[in-house]
Coordinates of C-alpha atoms and ligand atoms in Angstrom, one line a residue:
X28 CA 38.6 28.8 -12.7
X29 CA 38.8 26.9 -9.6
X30 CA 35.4 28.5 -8.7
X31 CA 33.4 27.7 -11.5
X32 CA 34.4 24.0 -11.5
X33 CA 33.4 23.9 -7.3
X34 CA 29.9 25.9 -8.4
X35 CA 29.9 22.6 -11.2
X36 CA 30.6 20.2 -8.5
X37 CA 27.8 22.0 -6.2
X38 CA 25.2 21.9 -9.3
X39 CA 26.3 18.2 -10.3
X40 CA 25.5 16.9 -6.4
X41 CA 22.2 18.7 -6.2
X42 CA 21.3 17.0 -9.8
X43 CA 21.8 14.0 -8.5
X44 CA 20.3 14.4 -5.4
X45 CA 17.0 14.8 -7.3
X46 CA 17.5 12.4 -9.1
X47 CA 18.0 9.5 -6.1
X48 CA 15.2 11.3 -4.4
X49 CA 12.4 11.1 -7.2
X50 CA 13.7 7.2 -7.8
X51 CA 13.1 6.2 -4.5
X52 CA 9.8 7.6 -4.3
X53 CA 8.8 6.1 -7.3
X54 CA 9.5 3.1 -5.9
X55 CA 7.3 3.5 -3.5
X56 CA 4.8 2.9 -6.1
X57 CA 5.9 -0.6 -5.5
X58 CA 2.3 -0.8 -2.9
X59 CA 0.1 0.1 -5.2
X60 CA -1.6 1.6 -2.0
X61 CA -3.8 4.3 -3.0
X62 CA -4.2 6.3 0.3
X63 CA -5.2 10.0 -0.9
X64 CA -8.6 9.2 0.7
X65 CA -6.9 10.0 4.5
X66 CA -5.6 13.0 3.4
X67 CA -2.6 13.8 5.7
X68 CA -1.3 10.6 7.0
X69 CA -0.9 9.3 10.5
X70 CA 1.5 7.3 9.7
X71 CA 4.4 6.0 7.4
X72 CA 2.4 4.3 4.0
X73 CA 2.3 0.4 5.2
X74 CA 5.0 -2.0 3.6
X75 CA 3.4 -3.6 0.8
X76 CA 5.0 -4.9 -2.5
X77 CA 2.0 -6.0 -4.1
X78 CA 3.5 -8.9 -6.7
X79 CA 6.4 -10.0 -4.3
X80 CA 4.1 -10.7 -1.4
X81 CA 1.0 -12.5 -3.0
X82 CA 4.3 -15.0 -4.6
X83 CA 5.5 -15.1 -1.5
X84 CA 2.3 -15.8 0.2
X85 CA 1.0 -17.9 -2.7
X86 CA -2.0 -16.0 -3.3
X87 CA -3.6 -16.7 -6.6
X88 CA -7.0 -15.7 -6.4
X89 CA -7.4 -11.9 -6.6
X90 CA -10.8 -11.9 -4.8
X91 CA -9.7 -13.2 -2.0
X92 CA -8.7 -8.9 -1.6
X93 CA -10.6 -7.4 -4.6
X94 CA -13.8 -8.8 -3.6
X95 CA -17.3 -8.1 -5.2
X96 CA -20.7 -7.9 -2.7
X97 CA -24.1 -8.0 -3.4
X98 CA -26.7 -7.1 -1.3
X99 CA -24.3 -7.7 1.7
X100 CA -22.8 -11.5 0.3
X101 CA -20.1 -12.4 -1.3
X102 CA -19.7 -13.0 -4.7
X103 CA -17.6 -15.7 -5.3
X104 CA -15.3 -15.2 -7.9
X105 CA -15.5 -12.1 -8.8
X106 CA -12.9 -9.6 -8.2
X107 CA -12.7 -5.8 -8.2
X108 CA -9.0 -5.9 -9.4
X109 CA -9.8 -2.4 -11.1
X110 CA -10.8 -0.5 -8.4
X111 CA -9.2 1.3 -5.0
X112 CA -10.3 0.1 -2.2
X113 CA -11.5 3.6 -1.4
X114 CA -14.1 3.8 -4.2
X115 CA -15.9 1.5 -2.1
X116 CA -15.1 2.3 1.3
X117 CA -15.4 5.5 2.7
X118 CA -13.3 7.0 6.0
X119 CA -16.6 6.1 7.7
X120 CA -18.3 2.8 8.1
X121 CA -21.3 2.3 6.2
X122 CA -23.3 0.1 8.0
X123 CA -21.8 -3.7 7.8
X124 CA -18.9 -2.3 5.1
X125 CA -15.9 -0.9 7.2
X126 CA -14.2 2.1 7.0
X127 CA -11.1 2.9 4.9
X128 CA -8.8 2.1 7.8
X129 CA -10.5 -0.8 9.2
X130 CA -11.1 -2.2 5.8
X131 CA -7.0 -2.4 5.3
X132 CA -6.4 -3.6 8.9
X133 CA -9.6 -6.5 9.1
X134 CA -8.1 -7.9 5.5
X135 CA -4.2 -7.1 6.2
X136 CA -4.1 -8.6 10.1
X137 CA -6.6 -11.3 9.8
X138 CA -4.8 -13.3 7.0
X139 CA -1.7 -12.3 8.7
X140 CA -3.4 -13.8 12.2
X141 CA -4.8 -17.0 10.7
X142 CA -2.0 -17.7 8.4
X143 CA 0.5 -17.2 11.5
X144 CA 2.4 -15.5 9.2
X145 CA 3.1 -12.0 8.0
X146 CA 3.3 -8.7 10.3
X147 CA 0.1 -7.8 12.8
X148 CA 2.2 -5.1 15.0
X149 CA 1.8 -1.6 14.0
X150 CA 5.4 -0.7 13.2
X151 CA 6.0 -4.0 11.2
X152 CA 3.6 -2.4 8.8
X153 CA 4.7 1.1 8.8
X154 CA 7.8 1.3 8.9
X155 CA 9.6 4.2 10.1
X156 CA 11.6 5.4 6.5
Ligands
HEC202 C1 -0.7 -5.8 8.3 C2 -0.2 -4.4 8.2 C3 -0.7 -3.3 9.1 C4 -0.7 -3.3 10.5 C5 -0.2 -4.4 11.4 C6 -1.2 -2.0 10.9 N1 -1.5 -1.3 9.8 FE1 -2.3 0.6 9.8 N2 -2.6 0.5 7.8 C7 -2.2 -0.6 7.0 C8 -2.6 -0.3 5.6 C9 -2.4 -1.1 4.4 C10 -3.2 1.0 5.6 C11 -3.7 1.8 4.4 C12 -2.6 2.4 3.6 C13 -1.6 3.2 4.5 O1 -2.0 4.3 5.0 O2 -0.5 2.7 4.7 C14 -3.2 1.5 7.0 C15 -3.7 2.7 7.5 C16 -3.5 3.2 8.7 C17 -3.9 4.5 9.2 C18 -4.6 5.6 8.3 C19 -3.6 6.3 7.4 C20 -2.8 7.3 8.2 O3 -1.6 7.1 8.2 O4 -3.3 8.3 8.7 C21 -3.6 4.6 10.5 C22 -3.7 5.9 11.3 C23 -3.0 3.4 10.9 N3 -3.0 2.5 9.8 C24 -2.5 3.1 12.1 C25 -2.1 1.8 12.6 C26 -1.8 1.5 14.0 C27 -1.9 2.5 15.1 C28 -1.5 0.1 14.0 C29 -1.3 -0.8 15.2 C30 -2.3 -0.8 16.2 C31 -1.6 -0.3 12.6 N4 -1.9 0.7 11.8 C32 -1.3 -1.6 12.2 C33 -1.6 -1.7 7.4 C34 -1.3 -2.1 8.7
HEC203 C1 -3.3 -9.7 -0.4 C2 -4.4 -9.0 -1.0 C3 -4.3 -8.9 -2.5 C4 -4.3 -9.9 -3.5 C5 -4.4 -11.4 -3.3 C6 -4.3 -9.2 -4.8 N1 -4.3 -7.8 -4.6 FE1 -4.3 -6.4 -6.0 N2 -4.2 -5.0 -4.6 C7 -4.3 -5.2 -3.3 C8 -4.3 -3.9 -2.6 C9 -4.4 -3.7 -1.1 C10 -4.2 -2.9 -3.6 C11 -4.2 -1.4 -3.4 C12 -5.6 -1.0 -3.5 C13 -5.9 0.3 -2.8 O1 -5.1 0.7 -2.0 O2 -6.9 1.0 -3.1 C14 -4.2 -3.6 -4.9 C15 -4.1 -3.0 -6.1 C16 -4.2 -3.7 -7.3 C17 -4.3 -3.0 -8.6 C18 -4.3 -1.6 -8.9 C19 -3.0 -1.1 -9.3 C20 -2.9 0.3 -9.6 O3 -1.9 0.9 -9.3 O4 -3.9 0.9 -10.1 C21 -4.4 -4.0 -9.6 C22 -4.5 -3.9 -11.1 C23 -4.4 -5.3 -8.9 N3 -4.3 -5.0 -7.5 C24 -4.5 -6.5 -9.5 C25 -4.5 -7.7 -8.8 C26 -4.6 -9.0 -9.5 C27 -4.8 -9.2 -11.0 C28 -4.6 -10.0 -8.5 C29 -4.6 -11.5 -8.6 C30 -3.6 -12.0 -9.5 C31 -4.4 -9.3 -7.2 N4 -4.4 -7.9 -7.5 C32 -4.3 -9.9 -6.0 C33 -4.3 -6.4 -2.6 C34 -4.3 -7.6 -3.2
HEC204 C1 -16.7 -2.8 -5.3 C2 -16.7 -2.3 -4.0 C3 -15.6 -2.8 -3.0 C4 -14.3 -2.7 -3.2 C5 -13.5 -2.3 -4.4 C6 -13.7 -3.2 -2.0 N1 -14.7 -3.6 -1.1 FE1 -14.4 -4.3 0.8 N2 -16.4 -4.5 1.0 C7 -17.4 -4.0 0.1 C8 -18.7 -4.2 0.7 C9 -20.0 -3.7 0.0 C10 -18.5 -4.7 2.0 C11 -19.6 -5.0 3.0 C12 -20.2 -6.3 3.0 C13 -21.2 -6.4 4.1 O1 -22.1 -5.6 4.1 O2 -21.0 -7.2 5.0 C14 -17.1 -4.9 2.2 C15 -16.5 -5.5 3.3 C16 -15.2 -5.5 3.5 C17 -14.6 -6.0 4.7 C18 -15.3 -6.8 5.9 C19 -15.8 -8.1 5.4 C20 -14.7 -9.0 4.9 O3 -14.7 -9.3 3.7 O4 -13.7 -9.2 5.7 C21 -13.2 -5.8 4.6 C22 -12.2 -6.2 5.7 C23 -13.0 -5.1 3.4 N3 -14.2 -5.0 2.7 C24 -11.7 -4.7 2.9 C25 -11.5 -4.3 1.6 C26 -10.2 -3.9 1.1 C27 -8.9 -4.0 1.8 C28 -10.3 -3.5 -0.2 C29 -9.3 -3.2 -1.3 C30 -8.3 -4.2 -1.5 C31 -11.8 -3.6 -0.5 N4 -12.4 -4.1 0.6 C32 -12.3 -3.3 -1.7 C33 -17.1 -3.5 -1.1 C34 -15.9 -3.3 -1.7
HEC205 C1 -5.0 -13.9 2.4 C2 -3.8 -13.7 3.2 C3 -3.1 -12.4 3.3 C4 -3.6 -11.1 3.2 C5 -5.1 -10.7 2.9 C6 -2.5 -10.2 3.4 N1 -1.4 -10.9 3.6 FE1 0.4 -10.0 4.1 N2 1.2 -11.9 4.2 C7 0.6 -13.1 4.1 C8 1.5 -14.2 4.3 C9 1.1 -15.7 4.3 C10 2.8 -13.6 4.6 C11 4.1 -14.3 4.8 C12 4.7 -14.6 3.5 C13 6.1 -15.3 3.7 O1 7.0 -14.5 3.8 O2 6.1 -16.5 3.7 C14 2.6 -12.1 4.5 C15 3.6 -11.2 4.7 C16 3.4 -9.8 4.7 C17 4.5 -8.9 4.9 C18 6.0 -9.2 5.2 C19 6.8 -8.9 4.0 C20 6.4 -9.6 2.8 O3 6.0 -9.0 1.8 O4 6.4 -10.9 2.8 C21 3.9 -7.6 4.9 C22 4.6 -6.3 5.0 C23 2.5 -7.8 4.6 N3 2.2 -9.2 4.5 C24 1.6 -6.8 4.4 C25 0.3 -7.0 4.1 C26 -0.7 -5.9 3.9 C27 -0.4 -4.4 4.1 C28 -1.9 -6.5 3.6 C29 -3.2 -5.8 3.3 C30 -3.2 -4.8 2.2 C31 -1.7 -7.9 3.6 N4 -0.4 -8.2 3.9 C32 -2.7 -8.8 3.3 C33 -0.8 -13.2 3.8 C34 -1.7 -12.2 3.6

């Protein structure tokens, strides 16, 4: 008897295990950071609670991120809420548009750099888990 309730106990901690894993990845989700596009990753996904930190930051205009271009200029006003950032920009540079990973860091650090606020050191971003 007192073996099949210690093979319950065994059975109840790995159910719950799995279950406190696959919620904290979820909330991962939290970034809304779509990085497939690298593939295997260099690095820990970069801190980014989309909602929290444009209220915190008082962002209100969405294109100030999800921005629209025509022939190489901006268009003000428009925003490309709807799309990744990778459906535009590939790994590579293409000409003037930067690559995946410089597209994040030019938009991420330079508000970050002007504002005199929010992270610009590698590890501030990703964060060792
Ligand atoms: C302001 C935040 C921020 C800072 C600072 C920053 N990164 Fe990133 N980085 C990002 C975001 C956002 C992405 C794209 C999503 C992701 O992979 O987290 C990214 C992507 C990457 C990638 C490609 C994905 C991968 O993991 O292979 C690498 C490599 C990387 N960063 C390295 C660095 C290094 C090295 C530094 C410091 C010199 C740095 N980052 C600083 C936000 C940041
Ligand atoms: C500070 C920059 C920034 C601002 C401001 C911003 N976003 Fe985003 N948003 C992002 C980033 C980065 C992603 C992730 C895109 C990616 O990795 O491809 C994203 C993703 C999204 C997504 C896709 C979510 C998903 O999971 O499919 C939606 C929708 C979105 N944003 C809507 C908005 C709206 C609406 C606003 C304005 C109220 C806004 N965003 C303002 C940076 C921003
Ligand atoms: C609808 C397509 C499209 C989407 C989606 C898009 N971009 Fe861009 N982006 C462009 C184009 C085109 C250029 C190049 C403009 C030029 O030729 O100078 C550009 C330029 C940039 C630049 C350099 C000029 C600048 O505005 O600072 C950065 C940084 C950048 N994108 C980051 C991002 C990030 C981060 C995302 C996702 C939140 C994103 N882009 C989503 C099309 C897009
Ligand atoms: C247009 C300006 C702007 C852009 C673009 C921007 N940030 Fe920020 N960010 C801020 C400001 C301002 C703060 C400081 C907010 C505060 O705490 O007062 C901040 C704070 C942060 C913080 C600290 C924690 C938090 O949520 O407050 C992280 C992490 C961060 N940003 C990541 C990113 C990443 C990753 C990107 C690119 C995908 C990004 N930021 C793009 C303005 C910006």
């Amino acid at each position: 008897m007192r073996h099949i309730l210690y093979r319950y106990f065994i059975f109840c901690s790995v159910v719950l295990c799995v279950t406190f894993c696959s919620i904290s990845a979820f909330s991962q989700d939290d970034t809304y950071l779509k990085v497939d596009a690298f593939g295997e990753l260099e690095r820990p996904v970069s801190a980014f609670d989309h909602d929290e930190h444009n209220d915190k930051a008082a962002l209100e205009d969405c294109s100030v991120c999800h921005h629209v271009y025509e022939d190489g200029k901006l268009v003000e006003g428009e925003s490309s809420e709807d799309q990744a950032c990778a459906d535009c920009h590939t790994l590579k540079a293409q000409g003037s548009q930067p690559g995946l990973m410089m597209a994040y860091h030019q938009q991420c650090k330079s508000c970050h750099i002007e504002s005199k606020n929010g992270p610009v050191a590698c590890g501030e971003c990703h964060v060792k888990k």
